[in-house]
Coordinates of C-alpha atoms in Angstrom, one line a residue:
I1 CA 0.0 0.0 0.0
E2 CA 1.4 3.3 -1.0
L3 CA 0.8 6.2 1.4
K4 CA 0.9 9.7 0.1
D5 CA 2.2 12.6 2.2
F6 CA -0.4 14.3 4.3
D7 CA -1.5 17.8 3.4
H8 CA -0.5 20.5 5.9
D9 CA -3.8 20.4 7.9
Q10 CA -3.8 16.6 8.2
A11 CA -0.2 16.7 9.5
K12 CA -1.1 19.4 12.0
Q13 CA -4.1 17.3 13.2
L14 CA -1.9 14.3 13.8
L15 CA 0.6 16.3 15.8
K16 CA -1.9 18.0 18.1
I17 CA -0.3 17.1 21.4
N18 CA -1.8 19.6 23.8
K19 CA -3.8 22.8 23.8
D20 CA -0.8 24.9 22.6
T21 CA -0.9 24.7 18.9
S22 CA 1.3 27.7 18.2
L23 CA 4.3 25.6 17.1
L24 CA 2.4 23.1 15.0
D25 CA 3.1 24.9 11.7
E26 CA 6.8 25.0 12.5
L27 CA 6.8 21.3 13.6
V28 CA 5.2 20.2 10.4
E29 CA 7.7 22.3 8.5
V30 CA 10.7 20.6 10.1
L31 CA 9.3 17.1 10.0
G32 CA 7.8 17.2 6.6
K33 CA 4.5 15.5 5.8
L34 CA 5.4 11.8 5.6
P35 CA 2.9 10.0 7.7
L36 CA 5.5 7.6 9.3
K37 CA 7.7 10.5 10.6
L38 CA 4.7 12.5 11.8
N39 CA 3.3 9.5 13.6
Q40 CA 6.7 8.8 15.3
A41 CA 7.0 12.4 16.4
A42 CA 3.4 12.4 17.7
T43 CA 4.0 9.2 19.5
Y44 CA 7.1 10.5 21.2
L45 CA 5.6 13.9 22.1
R46 CA 2.4 12.4 23.5
E47 CA 3.8 9.3 25.2
Y48 CA 6.6 11.1 26.9
N49 CA 4.6 14.1 27.7
V50 CA 7.0 16.5 26.1
T51 CA 6.3 20.0 27.2
E52 CA 9.2 21.7 25.5
V53 CA 8.2 21.3 21.9
R54 CA 10.6 24.1 21.0
D55 CA 13.5 22.0 22.2
Y56 CA 12.2 19.1 20.1
I57 CA 12.0 21.3 17.0
D58 CA 15.5 22.6 17.5
E59 CA 16.9 19.2 17.8
V60 CA 15.2 18.0 14.6
R61 CA 16.5 21.1 12.8
N62 CA 20.0 20.1 14.0
G63 CA 19.6 16.7 12.4
K64 CA 18.1 14.5 15.1
S65 CA 15.5 12.2 13.6
A66 CA 12.1 11.2 15.2
V67 CA 13.5 7.7 15.4
S68 CA 16.5 8.8 17.5
F69 CA 14.2 10.3 20.1
L70 CA 12.3 6.9 20.3
I71 CA 15.5 4.9 20.4
D72 CA 16.9 7.0 23.3
D73 CA 13.9 5.9 25.3
L74 CA 13.9 2.3 24.1
K75 CA 17.4 1.9 25.3
K76 CA 16.1 2.1 28.9
D77 CA 14.1 -1.1 28.2
G78 CA 16.8 -3.1 26.6
G79 CA 14.8 -5.8 24.8
A80 CA 13.1 -3.5 22.3
W81 CA 16.3 -1.7 21.6
Q82 CA 18.2 -4.9 21.2
L83 CA 15.7 -6.3 18.7
L84 CA 15.7 -3.0 16.7
H85 CA 19.4 -3.0 16.8
Y86 CA 19.5 -6.5 15.2
A87 CA 16.8 -5.7 12.7
T88 CA 18.7 -2.6 11.6
Y89 CA 21.3 -4.9 10.0
L90 CA 19.0 -7.6 8.6
D91 CA 16.5 -7.7 5.9
P92 CA 14.0 -4.9 6.5
D93 CA 11.1 -6.8 4.8
F94 CA 11.2 -10.0 6.8
V95 CA 13.3 -11.5 9.6
N96 CA 12.0 -14.8 10.8
K97 CA 10.7 -14.8 14.3
E98 CA 12.6 -18.0 15.2
I99 CA 15.9 -16.4 14.3
L100 CA 15.2 -13.4 16.5
L101 CA 14.0 -15.6 19.4
K102 CA 17.4 -17.3 19.3
L103 CA 19.4 -14.1 18.9
L104 CA 17.6 -12.5 21.9
N105 CA 17.4 -15.7 23.9
I106 CA 13.8 -15.0 24.9
E107 CA 10.4 -16.8 24.9
S108 CA 7.8 -16.1 22.3
S109 CA 5.6 -14.2 24.8
S110 CA 8.4 -11.7 25.6
F111 CA 9.0 -11.4 21.9
Q112 CA 5.4 -10.5 21.3
E113 CA 5.5 -7.8 24.0
I114 CA 8.7 -6.3 22.5
C115 CA 7.2 -6.3 19.0
N116 CA 4.1 -4.6 20.4
E117 CA 6.2 -1.9 21.8
L118 CA 8.1 -1.4 18.5
A119 CA 4.7 -1.3 16.7
Q120 CA 3.3 1.3 19.1
H121 CA 6.4 3.5 18.3
S122 CA 5.9 3.0 14.5
L123 CA 9.3 1.3 14.4
A124 CA 8.6 -2.2 13.3
N125 CA 5.7 -4.7 12.8
L126 CA 5.1 -8.4 13.0
V127 CA 4.1 -9.8 9.6
S128 CA 3.3 -13.2 8.1
K129 CA 5.1 -14.6 5.1
D130 CA 4.8 -18.1 3.7
S131 CA 3.1 -19.3 7.0
S132 CA 5.9 -17.9 9.1
T133 CA 5.9 -14.9 11.4
G134 CA 8.6 -12.3 11.2
L135 CA 9.6 -8.7 11.8
K136 CA 9.3 -6.0 9.2
I137 CA 11.1 -2.7 9.7
H138 CA 10.4 0.3 7.5
R139 CA 13.5 1.2 5.4
L140 CA 13.4 4.8 6.7
V141 CA 13.5 3.5 10.3
Q142 CA 16.3 1.1 9.3
E143 CA 18.3 4.0 7.8
D144 CA 17.7 6.3 10.8
S145 CA 18.6 3.4 13.2
M146 CA 21.8 2.8 11.4
R147 CA 22.8 6.5 11.5
Y148 CA 21.9 6.5 15.2
I149 CA 24.1 3.4 15.9
N150 CA 27.0 4.8 13.8
S151 CA 26.9 8.2 15.6
K152 CA 26.7 6.6 19.1
Y153 CA 29.5 4.2 18.4
Q154 CA 31.6 6.7 16.6
G155 CA 31.6 5.0 13.3
K156 CA 32.6 1.5 14.7
S157 CA 30.5 -1.0 12.8
K158 CA 28.1 -3.0 14.9
E159 CA 27.1 -4.9 11.7
Q160 CA 29.9 -7.4 12.2
E161 CA 28.8 -8.1 15.8
V162 CA 25.3 -8.7 14.7
L163 CA 26.5 -11.1 12.0
N164 CA 28.7 -12.9 14.5
D165 CA 25.8 -13.3 16.8
I166 CA 23.7 -14.8 14.1
L167 CA 26.3 -17.3 13.0

């Protein structure tokens, strides 16, 4: 399914986070009108009760992505961040659930909870393919996650570590 960018009013409607709407036009301007990015920003701003929208806008203007804000919070949990970290270096269209269960060394119920959290943040979704369940990560999320990892680890590739864990 191809989604088109929202128009300006639709974007503002999605981003309404509180009664103060004075910064909505500027927020839409810096984020663009791509539904995925708008949803990620709205999720972060609502879920974490961000009151300093100006600070958020300034950080986005300085190059921080909506995904980066969400990852910063996911790192507190561990499991969701670890799963996203692995998925960043694997096929974005489908990674078999069984592979991820072994990588994370967790039970299926824990995996489901982690995937629900990633889906709530618009970072990844569980999908079915050829009677198997797996994880799908949007390519934009994958790119932003890779940039995040590279910036936090000062260019040291974590891809080799992920591949070593898989093998």
